[in-house]
């Protein structure tokens, strides 16, 4: 039992676990239901010209390498929406769902995807199963974009609290 | 003050607090505004056939036993949406709001509700008031379903960090 | 390395960091795209009479004093929605994005905004950059309301875990 009458401060220098993963998002265009992995639940508003307010729900495959056709090691289930007026900029909340021989459990992530930045950090706010109670940082980097149809993110998941 | 120059790892075997609660969701059908406790804010998309993208906002009663008519011990306020193409599967983010003689405060929860599984774990990511700064696991189990109109979840809230 | 075979309990009495900020939300009315900082991504449902289910996406300026025209010290990016039938009551999830000489990084926040209460506490669930891995409480207080067009919240951010 740790008893402490003041707020605490400490410094984590190295992750206790690290996962580098690729996230593939194929946005439904109304006709490609077989391949699509996400769909817009709301239309863009008329504020600005960069789809402000468009909210996309996804169940996206996550792979260890860049290839969309590689066997997924996890699913990413959640949503993102665009939230600025004149540049594309997004906000994510989602769960990485693992159900393989390697890992069983989930990692929960939320935060701003500041798309104009080369890399951007989101928060790992919890986990379950093999990732019980974990916390950390998920660093996004855009790895490929094909119009509005497909994009791929590199997600560098660094866990600093491991039970 | 705990000072630590590396990431930390430890193991929690028993919750410091546990709450077993029942969540009752009565979806608005357009006419039963008196009884309904939730409503779809978006329509389902045309991706798949299991209401992919339907987002439901709720202010649901939470009871200690299974009876909808029991006095609520909390409200659950937040949203869920369906996010897979061919099975029903959901994602939740919400707050348990307590305002009784027993507890005052909130518990914040998010994660995937993997409906095909008998039980599924979400993350307790924070709390306020009597649940100040708490973290833990919320285990969902479907307890009753009456068509699209009503469902009841057993929520087994296990808190592993208690201030 | 802290090794501990039971759940832990401790008490934080004073924040390790505190930020008092003002959040300004100017809701798009369809014509004022230059000034507006938020927009409704969904319409209110017909459940109740207090815009149940209306979800608003925002990219709002955050200032150190109450003046909308003061230079922003951060942006607040995320969403809120209204979730009760007969009173106005909301739920928020968002990121405070700092990019100044004083702070660089983000703070991630979620929870119920119980509007009938004078003050209400939400959870700080994570942070990045200068706020790496932080946790704490964000206390909201409504500071001004001008119809549906503008409101200002005082956000008293108290961080109890600082790395």
Short mmCIF file of C-alpha atoms in Angstrom, two decimals:
data_model
loop_
_atom_site.label_atom_id
_atom_site.label_comp_id
_atom_site.label_asym_id
_atom_site.label_seq_id
_atom_site.Cartn_x
_atom_site.Cartn_y
_atom_site.Cartn_z
CA UNK A 1 0.00 0.00 0.00
CA UNK A 2 1.46 3.34 -1.08
CA UNK A 3 0.27 6.12 1.17
CA UNK A 4 1.03 9.64 0.11
CA UNK A 5 -0.47 12.85 1.32
CA UNK A 6 0.63 14.96 -1.63
CA UNK A 7 0.35 14.75 -5.35
CA UNK A 8 3.12 12.70 -6.83
CA UNK A 9 5.57 13.34 -9.62
CA UNK A 10 7.83 10.91 -11.38
CA UNK A 11 9.49 10.41 -14.69
CA UNK A 12 9.16 7.54 -17.10
CA UNK A 13 12.00 7.33 -19.53
CA UNK A 14 11.35 4.09 -21.32
CA UNK A 15 8.12 2.32 -22.21
CA UNK A 16 7.42 -0.97 -20.45
CA UNK A 17 5.88 -2.15 -23.72
CA UNK A 18 5.86 -0.84 -27.26
CA UNK A 19 3.77 -1.79 -30.29
CA UNK A 20 4.24 -0.34 -33.77
CA UNK A 21 1.09 -0.89 -35.80
CA UNK A 22 -0.50 0.25 -39.06
CA UNK A 23 -4.13 1.32 -39.22
CA UNK A 24 -6.01 1.09 -42.54
CA UNK A 25 -9.17 3.12 -43.09
CA UNK A 26 -11.31 2.48 -46.17
CA UNK A 27 -14.19 4.96 -46.21
CA UNK A 28 -17.54 3.70 -47.52
CA UNK A 29 -18.56 5.54 -50.71
CA UNK A 30 -22.07 4.09 -50.83
CA UNK A 31 -21.26 1.18 -53.14
CA UNK A 32 -18.19 -0.72 -51.88
CA UNK A 33 -19.68 -2.30 -48.81
CA UNK A 34 -17.52 -5.40 -49.11
CA UNK A 35 -14.21 -3.57 -48.79
CA UNK A 36 -15.17 -0.52 -46.77
CA UNK A 37 -14.22 -0.49 -43.09
CA UNK A 38 -15.64 2.88 -42.05
CA UNK A 39 -18.60 5.09 -42.83
CA UNK A 40 -19.61 8.69 -42.20
CA UNK A 41 -22.37 8.80 -39.60
CA UNK A 42 -22.86 12.54 -40.06
CA UNK A 43 -22.44 14.83 -43.02
CA UNK A 44 -19.95 17.65 -42.95
CA UNK A 45 -21.42 20.93 -41.70
CA UNK A 46 -21.23 24.10 -43.79
CA UNK A 47 -18.68 25.64 -41.42
CA UNK A 48 -15.43 26.10 -43.34
CA UNK A 49 -14.40 23.90 -46.21
CA UNK A 50 -12.61 20.96 -44.62
CA UNK A 51 -15.55 18.70 -43.61
CA UNK A 52 -15.94 20.25 -40.15
CA UNK A 53 -18.26 18.02 -38.13
CA UNK A 54 -18.10 14.92 -40.33
CA UNK A 55 -18.00 12.00 -37.89
CA UNK A 56 -16.76 8.64 -39.15
CA UNK A 57 -17.34 5.34 -37.35
CA UNK A 58 -14.76 2.64 -38.06
CA UNK A 59 -13.92 -1.01 -37.58
CA UNK A 60 -10.49 -0.95 -39.20
CA UNK A 61 -7.89 -3.66 -39.64
CA UNK A 62 -4.55 -3.12 -37.91
CA UNK A 63 -1.42 -4.81 -39.22
CA UNK A 64 2.22 -5.10 -38.23
CA UNK A 65 3.48 -3.97 -41.61
CA UNK A 66 2.19 -1.48 -44.15
CA UNK A 67 0.28 -3.95 -46.27
CA UNK A 68 -3.49 -3.75 -46.17
CA UNK A 69 -3.69 -7.41 -47.14
CA UNK A 70 -1.47 -8.63 -44.31
CA UNK A 71 -3.31 -10.61 -41.64
CA UNK A 72 -4.66 -8.13 -39.07
CA UNK A 73 -3.17 -8.39 -35.59
CA UNK A 74 -5.96 -6.26 -34.14
CA UNK A 75 -9.07 -4.29 -35.02
CA UNK A 76 -9.39 -0.58 -34.29
CA UNK A 77 -13.01 0.20 -33.36
CA UNK A 78 -14.19 3.73 -32.66
CA UNK A 79 -14.67 7.06 -34.38
CA UNK A 80 -13.00 10.21 -35.60
CA UNK A 81 -14.38 13.53 -36.70
CA UNK A 82 -12.97 16.56 -38.46
CA UNK A 83 -12.98 19.67 -36.30
CA UNK A 84 -11.32 22.68 -37.90
CA UNK A 85 -12.52 25.16 -40.51
CA UNK A 86 -9.75 25.60 -43.02
CA UNK A 87 -7.38 22.67 -42.61
CA UNK A 88 -8.04 18.97 -42.14
CA UNK A 89 -7.66 18.16 -38.49
CA UNK A 90 -9.29 15.32 -36.56
CA UNK A 91 -10.11 13.95 -33.12
CA UNK A 92 -10.12 10.21 -32.32
CA UNK A 93 -11.47 7.90 -29.63
CA UNK A 94 -11.17 4.17 -30.20
CA UNK A 95 -10.24 0.75 -28.91
CA UNK A 96 -7.55 -1.56 -30.22
CA UNK A 97 -9.07 -5.05 -29.94
CA UNK A 98 -6.56 -7.93 -29.83
CA UNK A 99 -7.69 -11.52 -30.11
CA UNK A 100 -4.71 -13.56 -31.26
CA UNK A 101 -2.32 -16.12 -29.85
CA UNK A 102 0.03 -13.25 -29.06
CA UNK A 103 -2.36 -10.87 -27.25
CA UNK A 104 -5.89 -10.92 -25.93
CA UNK A 105 -7.36 -7.71 -24.61
CA UNK A 106 -7.94 -4.08 -25.50
CA UNK A 107 -6.18 -0.71 -25.44
CA UNK A 108 -8.28 2.47 -25.19
CA UNK A 109 -7.05 5.65 -26.84
CA UNK A 110 -8.30 9.21 -27.24
CA UNK A 111 -6.97 12.58 -28.31
CA UNK A 112 -6.41 15.14 -31.00
CA UNK A 113 -4.97 14.07 -34.35
CA UNK A 114 -3.32 17.36 -35.29
CA UNK A 115 -2.97 16.43 -38.94
CA UNK A 116 -0.77 19.35 -40.01
CA UNK A 117 1.97 18.03 -37.68
CA UNK A 118 4.26 15.25 -38.91
CA UNK A 119 3.71 13.27 -35.70
CA UNK A 120 1.06 13.80 -33.05
CA UNK A 121 0.55 12.23 -29.65
CA UNK A 122 -2.71 10.87 -28.27
CA UNK A 123 -3.35 9.36 -24.82
CA UNK A 124 -3.63 5.68 -24.02
CA UNK A 125 -6.13 5.98 -21.19
CA UNK A 126 -6.68 2.35 -20.23
CA UNK A 127 -6.56 -1.27 -21.19
CA UNK A 128 -7.98 -4.69 -20.42
CA UNK A 129 -6.87 -8.32 -20.61
CA UNK A 130 -3.18 -8.53 -21.48
CA UNK A 131 -3.14 -4.73 -21.31
CA UNK A 132 -4.89 -4.51 -17.94
CA UNK A 133 -4.95 -0.92 -16.64
CA UNK A 134 -2.22 0.28 -18.97
CA UNK A 135 -1.53 3.93 -19.82
CA UNK A 136 0.77 5.56 -22.32
CA UNK A 137 1.12 7.52 -25.53
CA UNK A 138 -0.01 6.66 -29.07
CA UNK A 139 2.01 8.55 -31.67
CA UNK A 140 0.30 8.91 -35.05
CA UNK A 141 2.08 9.46 -38.34
CA UNK A 142 0.28 9.58 -41.67
CA UNK A 143 1.79 6.89 -43.83
CA UNK A 144 -0.35 7.01 -46.97
CA UNK A 145 -3.38 8.88 -48.30
CA UNK A 146 -5.37 7.99 -51.39
CA UNK A 147 -7.89 10.78 -51.84
CA UNK A 148 -10.85 10.47 -49.51
CA UNK A 149 -11.02 6.74 -50.05
CA UNK A 150 -8.11 5.32 -48.06
CA UNK A 151 -5.55 6.41 -45.53
CA UNK A 152 -3.01 4.57 -43.46
CA UNK A 153 -1.64 5.68 -40.11
CA UNK A 154 1.43 4.41 -38.36
CA UNK A 155 0.53 4.09 -34.69
CA UNK A 156 3.50 3.86 -32.35
CA UNK A 157 1.98 2.73 -29.04
CA UNK A 158 4.27 3.32 -26.06
CA UNK A 159 2.97 2.01 -22.75
CA UNK A 160 4.53 3.53 -19.61
CA UNK A 161 2.31 1.90 -17.02
CA UNK A 162 2.11 -1.90 -17.17
CA UNK A 163 0.53 -4.01 -14.47
CA UNK B 1 6.83 12.03 -3.40
CA UNK B 2 7.58 8.96 -5.46
CA UNK B 3 10.50 9.55 -7.78
CA UNK B 4 11.21 6.94 -10.38
CA UNK B 5 13.36 7.20 -13.43
CA UNK B 6 11.87 4.22 -15.28
CA UNK B 7 8.43 3.07 -16.24
CA UNK B 8 6.79 1.13 -13.48
CA UNK B 9 5.07 -2.20 -13.34
CA UNK B 10 2.93 -3.69 -10.62
CA UNK B 11 0.08 -6.06 -10.17
CA UNK B 12 -3.32 -5.46 -8.67
CA UNK B 13 -5.08 -8.60 -7.60
CA UNK B 14 -8.12 -7.31 -5.82
CA UNK B 15 -10.25 -4.23 -6.44
CA UNK B 16 -10.19 -1.53 -3.77
CA UNK B 17 -13.89 -0.99 -4.52
CA UNK B 18 -16.50 -2.90 -6.46
CA UNK B 19 -19.99 -1.95 -7.64
CA UNK B 20 -22.39 -4.29 -9.41
CA UNK B 21 -25.01 -2.27 -11.24
CA UNK B 22 -27.73 -2.73 -13.84
CA UNK B 23 -28.13 -0.33 -16.73
CA UNK B 24 -31.51 0.04 -18.44
CA UNK B 25 -31.76 1.48 -21.94
CA UNK B 26 -35.17 2.32 -23.42
CA UNK B 27 -34.71 3.55 -26.98
CA UNK B 28 -37.04 6.32 -28.17
CA UNK B 29 -39.30 5.11 -30.98
CA UNK B 30 -40.67 8.54 -31.81
CA UNK B 31 -43.78 8.31 -29.66
CA UNK B 32 -42.87 7.15 -26.13
CA UNK B 33 -41.08 10.23 -24.93
CA UNK B 34 -42.25 9.75 -21.36
CA UNK B 35 -40.58 6.37 -20.89
CA UNK B 36 -37.67 6.55 -23.32
CA UNK B 37 -34.22 7.19 -21.88
CA UNK B 38 -32.14 7.22 -25.07
CA UNK B 39 -32.47 8.36 -28.67
CA UNK B 40 -30.62 7.81 -31.93
CA UNK B 41 -28.78 11.00 -32.87
CA UNK B 42 -27.72 9.57 -36.23
CA UNK B 43 -29.33 7.08 -38.58
CA UNK B 44 -27.62 3.83 -39.42
CA UNK B 45 -25.42 4.06 -42.50
CA UNK B 46 -25.91 1.70 -45.45
CA UNK B 47 -22.69 -0.15 -44.65
CA UNK B 48 -23.58 -3.73 -43.70
CA UNK B 49 -26.87 -4.69 -42.11
CA UNK B 50 -26.34 -4.21 -38.38
CA UNK B 51 -26.93 -0.46 -37.97
CA UNK B 52 -23.29 0.51 -38.54
CA UNK B 53 -22.85 4.14 -37.54
CA UNK B 54 -26.08 4.54 -35.54
CA UNK B 55 -25.10 6.70 -32.56
CA UNK B 56 -27.39 6.69 -29.52
CA UNK B 57 -27.27 9.31 -26.76
CA UNK B 58 -28.55 8.16 -23.38
CA UNK B 59 -29.47 9.28 -19.89
CA UNK B 60 -30.24 5.86 -18.47
CA UNK B 61 -31.28 4.77 -14.98
CA UNK B 62 -28.89 2.49 -13.12
CA UNK B 63 -30.18 0.20 -10.38
CA UNK B 64 -28.72 -2.23 -7.87
CA UNK B 65 -31.02 -5.06 -8.94
CA UNK B 66 -32.48 -6.09 -12.27
CA UNK B 67 -35.76 -4.24 -11.92
CA UNK B 68 -36.29 -1.26 -14.14
CA UNK B 69 -38.71 0.16 -11.61
CA UNK B 70 -36.29 0.00 -8.68
CA UNK B 71 -35.09 3.38 -7.44
CA UNK B 72 -32.04 4.36 -9.50
CA UNK B 73 -28.76 4.60 -7.59
CA UNK B 74 -27.11 6.47 -10.46
CA UNK B 75 -27.66 7.78 -13.97
CA UNK B 76 -25.51 6.67 -16.89
CA UNK B 77 -25.04 9.61 -19.28
CA UNK B 78 -23.18 9.26 -22.56
CA UNK B 79 -23.41 7.52 -25.90
CA UNK B 80 -22.86 4.31 -27.77
CA UNK B 81 -22.72 3.53 -31.46
CA UNK B 82 -22.75 0.37 -33.53
CA UNK B 83 -19.55 -0.18 -35.45
CA UNK B 84 -19.41 -3.47 -37.34
CA UNK B 85 -20.91 -4.58 -40.61
CA UNK B 86 -22.43 -8.01 -40.08
CA UNK B 87 -22.85 -8.46 -36.32
CA UNK B 88 -24.11 -6.10 -33.65
CA UNK B 89 -21.11 -4.65 -31.86
CA UNK B 90 -20.89 -1.34 -30.03
CA UNK B 91 -18.56 1.26 -28.52
CA UNK B 92 -19.41 3.22 -25.36
CA UNK B 93 -18.24 6.36 -23.59
CA UNK B 94 -20.24 7.56 -20.61
CA UNK B 95 -20.34 8.81 -17.06
CA UNK B 96 -21.97 7.16 -14.07
CA UNK B 97 -23.45 10.04 -12.07
CA UNK B 98 -24.08 9.33 -8.38
CA UNK B 99 -26.04 11.74 -6.22
CA UNK B 100 -27.36 9.77 -3.26
CA UNK B 101 -26.73 9.51 0.45
CA UNK B 102 -24.37 6.62 -0.33
CA UNK B 103 -22.24 8.20 -3.06
CA UNK B 104 -21.75 11.58 -4.64
CA UNK B 105 -19.51 11.86 -7.66
CA UNK B 106 -18.88 10.38 -11.08
CA UNK B 107 -17.10 7.49 -12.77
CA UNK B 108 -15.95 7.88 -16.38
CA UNK B 109 -15.85 4.84 -18.65
CA UNK B 110 -14.97 4.12 -22.27
CA UNK B 111 -14.25 1.14 -24.47
CA UNK B 112 -15.49 -1.48 -26.88
CA UNK B 113 -18.63 -3.44 -26.08
CA UNK B 114 -17.78 -6.62 -28.02
CA UNK B 115 -21.35 -7.85 -28.01
CA UNK B 116 -20.67 -11.36 -29.38
CA UNK B 117 -18.64 -12.09 -26.22
CA UNK B 118 -20.45 -13.19 -23.06
CA UNK B 119 -18.53 -10.64 -20.98
CA UNK B 120 -16.44 -7.73 -22.19
CA UNK B 121 -14.17 -5.31 -20.38
CA UNK B 122 -14.14 -1.54 -20.75
CA UNK B 123 -11.83 0.95 -19.02
CA UNK B 124 -12.70 3.12 -16.06
CA UNK B 125 -10.53 6.11 -16.97
CA UNK B 126 -11.28 8.52 -14.15
CA UNK B 127 -13.62 9.67 -11.44
CA UNK B 128 -14.64 12.62 -9.33
CA UNK B 129 -16.10 13.28 -5.87
CA UNK B 130 -16.27 10.03 -3.90
CA UNK B 131 -14.53 8.38 -6.85
CA UNK B 132 -11.77 10.99 -7.12
CA UNK B 133 -9.13 9.96 -9.68
CA UNK B 134 -10.19 6.32 -9.72
CA UNK B 135 -9.29 3.82 -12.45
CA UNK B 136 -10.38 0.26 -13.11
CA UNK B 137 -12.36 -2.11 -15.28
CA UNK B 138 -16.09 -2.17 -16.11
CA UNK B 139 -17.23 -5.64 -17.16
CA UNK B 140 -20.41 -5.71 -19.25
CA UNK B 141 -22.77 -8.64 -19.53
CA UNK B 142 -26.02 -8.50 -21.48
CA UNK B 143 -28.77 -9.35 -19.05
CA UNK B 144 -31.92 -8.87 -21.14
CA UNK B 145 -32.90 -7.77 -24.62
CA UNK B 146 -36.41 -6.93 -25.79
CA UNK B 147 -36.11 -6.30 -29.52
CA UNK B 148 -34.72 -2.89 -30.33
CA UNK B 149 -36.79 -1.28 -27.61
CA UNK B 150 -35.06 -2.24 -24.37
CA UNK B 151 -31.89 -3.84 -23.16
CA UNK B 152 -30.32 -4.28 -19.77
CA UNK B 153 -26.61 -4.62 -19.05
CA UNK B 154 -25.00 -5.88 -15.90
CA UNK B 155 -22.05 -3.60 -15.20
CA UNK B 156 -19.51 -5.02 -12.79
CA UNK B 157 -17.32 -2.02 -11.90
CA UNK B 158 -14.00 -3.00 -10.33
CA UNK B 159 -11.84 -0.11 -9.17
CA UNK B 160 -8.13 -0.84 -8.72
CA UNK B 161 -6.92 2.66 -7.99
CA UNK B 162 -8.69 4.45 -5.14
CA UNK B 163 -7.49 7.68 -3.64
CA UNK C 1 10.19 -0.26 -9.89
CA UNK C 2 7.18 -0.35 -7.60
CA UNK C 3 5.98 -3.88 -7.04
CA UNK C 4 2.69 -4.33 -5.29
CA UNK C 5 0.45 -7.34 -5.15
CA UNK C 6 -2.68 -5.49 -4.07
CA UNK C 7 -4.63 -2.54 -5.32
CA UNK C 8 -3.27 0.67 -3.98
CA UNK C 9 -4.83 3.62 -2.28
CA UNK C 10 -3.43 7.06 -1.63
CA UNK C 11 -4.53 10.60 -1.21
CA UNK C 12 -3.61 13.67 -3.19
CA UNK C 13 -4.28 16.87 -1.36
CA UNK C 14 -2.77 19.47 -3.62
CA UNK C 15 -2.44 19.60 -7.39
CA UNK C 16 1.07 19.37 -8.82
CA UNK C 17 -0.07 21.84 -11.49
CA UNK C 18 -3.10 24.06 -11.91
CA UNK C 19 -4.39 26.03 -14.88
CA UNK C 20 -7.40 28.33 -14.79
CA UNK C 21 -8.68 28.87 -18.32
CA UNK C 22 -11.70 30.29 -20.12
CA UNK C 23 -13.35 28.43 -22.99
CA UNK C 24 -15.36 30.36 -25.59
CA UNK C 25 -17.91 28.59 -27.77
CA UNK C 26 -19.52 30.42 -30.70
CA UNK C 27 -22.08 28.15 -32.33
CA UNK C 28 -22.42 28.36 -36.11
CA UNK C 29 -25.86 29.64 -37.12
CA UNK C 30 -25.42 28.94 -40.82
CA UNK C 31 -24.19 32.38 -41.80
CA UNK C 32 -21.37 33.51 -39.48
CA UNK C 33 -18.66 31.16 -40.63
CA UNK C 34 -15.91 33.67 -39.96
CA UNK C 35 -16.60 34.00 -36.23
CA UNK C 36 -18.14 30.63 -35.40
CA UNK C 37 -15.93 28.09 -33.62
CA UNK C 38 -18.36 25.16 -33.33
CA UNK C 39 -21.16 23.57 -35.33
CA UNK C 40 -23.93 21.06 -34.70
CA UNK C 41 -23.09 17.80 -36.46
CA UNK C 42 -26.48 16.29 -35.58
CA UNK C 43 -29.91 17.80 -35.09
CA UNK C 44 -31.69 17.53 -31.77
CA UNK C 45 -33.91 14.47 -31.53
CA UNK C 46 -37.62 14.78 -30.69
CA UNK C 47 -37.06 13.31 -27.23
CA UNK C 48 -37.89 15.97 -24.64
CA UNK C 49 -37.49 19.67 -25.29
CA UNK C 50 -33.88 20.45 -24.44
CA UNK C 51 -32.06 19.44 -27.64
CA UNK C 52 -31.48 15.83 -26.53
CA UNK C 53 -28.98 14.25 -28.91
CA UNK C 54 -27.66 17.44 -30.51
CA UNK C 55 -23.92 16.84 -30.92
CA UNK C 56 -21.64 19.85 -31.40
CA UNK C 57 -18.08 19.63 -32.72
CA UNK C 58 -15.81 22.49 -31.64
CA UNK C 59 -12.41 24.06 -32.15
CA UNK C 60 -12.71 26.75 -29.50
CA UNK C 61 -10.26 29.40 -28.32
CA UNK C 62 -9.11 29.18 -24.72
CA UNK C 63 -7.88 32.27 -22.91
CA UNK C 64 -6.39 33.13 -19.54
CA UNK C 65 -8.95 35.84 -18.85
CA UNK C 66 -12.62 36.21 -19.70
CA UNK C 67 -12.15 38.19 -22.89
CA UNK C 68 -12.99 36.45 -26.12
CA UNK C 69 -10.60 38.75 -27.93
CA UNK C 70 -7.61 37.98 -25.70
CA UNK C 71 -4.87 35.98 -27.41
CA UNK C 72 -5.71 32.29 -27.02
CA UNK C 73 -3.29 30.25 -24.91
CA UNK C 74 -4.75 26.99 -26.21
CA UNK C 75 -7.43 25.52 -28.45
CA UNK C 76 -10.08 23.16 -27.13
CA UNK C 77 -10.88 20.55 -29.81
CA UNK C 78 -13.58 17.95 -29.35
CA UNK C 79 -17.33 17.64 -28.94
CA UNK C 80 -20.24 17.91 -26.57
CA UNK C 81 -23.80 16.73 -26.82
CA UNK C 82 -26.98 17.37 -24.85
CA UNK C 83 -28.31 14.28 -23.13
CA UNK C 84 -31.34 14.92 -20.92
CA UNK C 85 -34.99 15.36 -21.70
CA UNK C 86 -36.23 18.33 -19.70
CA UNK C 87 -33.17 20.29 -18.62
CA UNK C 88 -30.04 21.29 -20.50
CA UNK C 89 -27.27 18.91 -19.54
CA UNK C 90 -24.21 17.95 -21.57
CA UNK C 91 -21.36 15.48 -21.96
CA UNK C 92 -17.88 16.50 -23.18
CA UNK C 93 -14.79 14.83 -24.57
CA UNK C 94 -12.01 17.07 -25.86
CA UNK C 95 -8.35 17.94 -26.02
CA UNK C 96 -6.70 21.14 -24.85
CA UNK C 97 -3.99 21.83 -27.44
CA UNK C 98 -1.13 24.07 -26.27
CA UNK C 99 1.42 25.41 -28.72
CA UNK C 100 2.99 28.47 -27.13
CA UNK C 101 6.30 29.50 -25.63
CA UNK C 102 4.85 28.57 -22.24
CA UNK C 103 3.48 25.09 -23.01
CA UNK C 104 3.58 22.59 -25.83
CA UNK C 105 1.43 19.50 -25.58
CA UNK C 106 -2.11 18.35 -24.94
CA UNK C 107 -4.48 17.55 -22.07
CA UNK C 108 -7.31 15.06 -22.68
CA UNK C 109 -10.57 15.46 -20.79
CA UNK C 110 -13.93 13.67 -20.65
CA UNK C 111 -16.99 13.58 -18.46
CA UNK C 112 -20.47 14.83 -17.67
CA UNK C 113 -21.17 18.55 -17.66
CA UNK C 114 -24.05 18.53 -15.17
CA UNK C 115 -25.24 21.99 -16.15
CA UNK C 116 -27.78 22.46 -13.34
CA UNK C 117 -24.90 22.35 -10.84
CA UNK C 118 -22.89 25.51 -10.17
CA UNK C 119 -19.62 23.62 -10.59
CA UNK C 120 -19.08 20.17 -12.07
CA UNK C 121 -16.02 17.95 -12.25
CA UNK C 122 -14.78 16.10 -15.32
CA UNK C 123 -11.77 13.78 -15.58
CA UNK C 124 -8.40 14.65 -17.02
CA UNK C 125 -7.54 11.22 -18.42
CA UNK C 126 -4.18 11.83 -20.04
CA UNK C 127 -1.74 14.26 -21.54
CA UNK C 128 1.18 14.57 -23.91
CA UNK C 129 4.24 16.79 -24.36
CA UNK C 130 4.63 19.11 -21.36
CA UNK C 131 1.64 17.32 -19.85
CA UNK C 132 3.00 13.82 -20.47
CA UNK C 133 0.80 11.16 -18.83
CA UNK C 134 -0.95 13.63 -16.54
CA UNK C 135 -4.25 12.96 -14.75
CA UNK C 136 -6.53 15.17 -12.71
CA UNK C 137 -9.83 17.01 -12.49
CA UNK C 138 -11.29 19.73 -14.72
CA UNK C 139 -13.89 21.80 -12.86
CA UNK C 140 -16.38 23.60 -15.11
CA UNK C 141 -18.29 26.70 -14.15
CA UNK C 142 -20.58 28.53 -16.56
CA UNK C 143 -19.30 32.06 -16.78
CA UNK C 144 -21.54 33.61 -19.43
CA UNK C 145 -24.37 32.59 -21.76
CA UNK C 146 -25.73 34.62 -24.66
CA UNK C 147 -28.72 32.69 -25.95
CA UNK C 148 -27.75 29.73 -28.10
CA UNK C 149 -25.04 31.74 -29.81
CA UNK C 150 -22.25 31.99 -27.25
CA UNK C 151 -21.25 30.58 -23.92
CA UNK C 152 -18.12 30.81 -21.83
CA UNK C 153 -16.92 28.23 -19.35
CA UNK C 154 -14.33 28.69 -16.65
CA UNK C 155 -12.21 25.54 -16.65
CA UNK C 156 -10.17 25.04 -13.51
CA UNK C 157 -7.72 22.28 -14.44
CA UNK C 158 -6.11 20.60 -11.42
CA UNK C 159 -3.46 18.02 -12.23
CA UNK C 160 -2.66 15.51 -9.47
CA UNK C 161 -0.33 13.24 -11.40
CA UNK C 162 2.63 14.95 -13.06
CA UNK C 163 5.54 13.10 -14.55
#
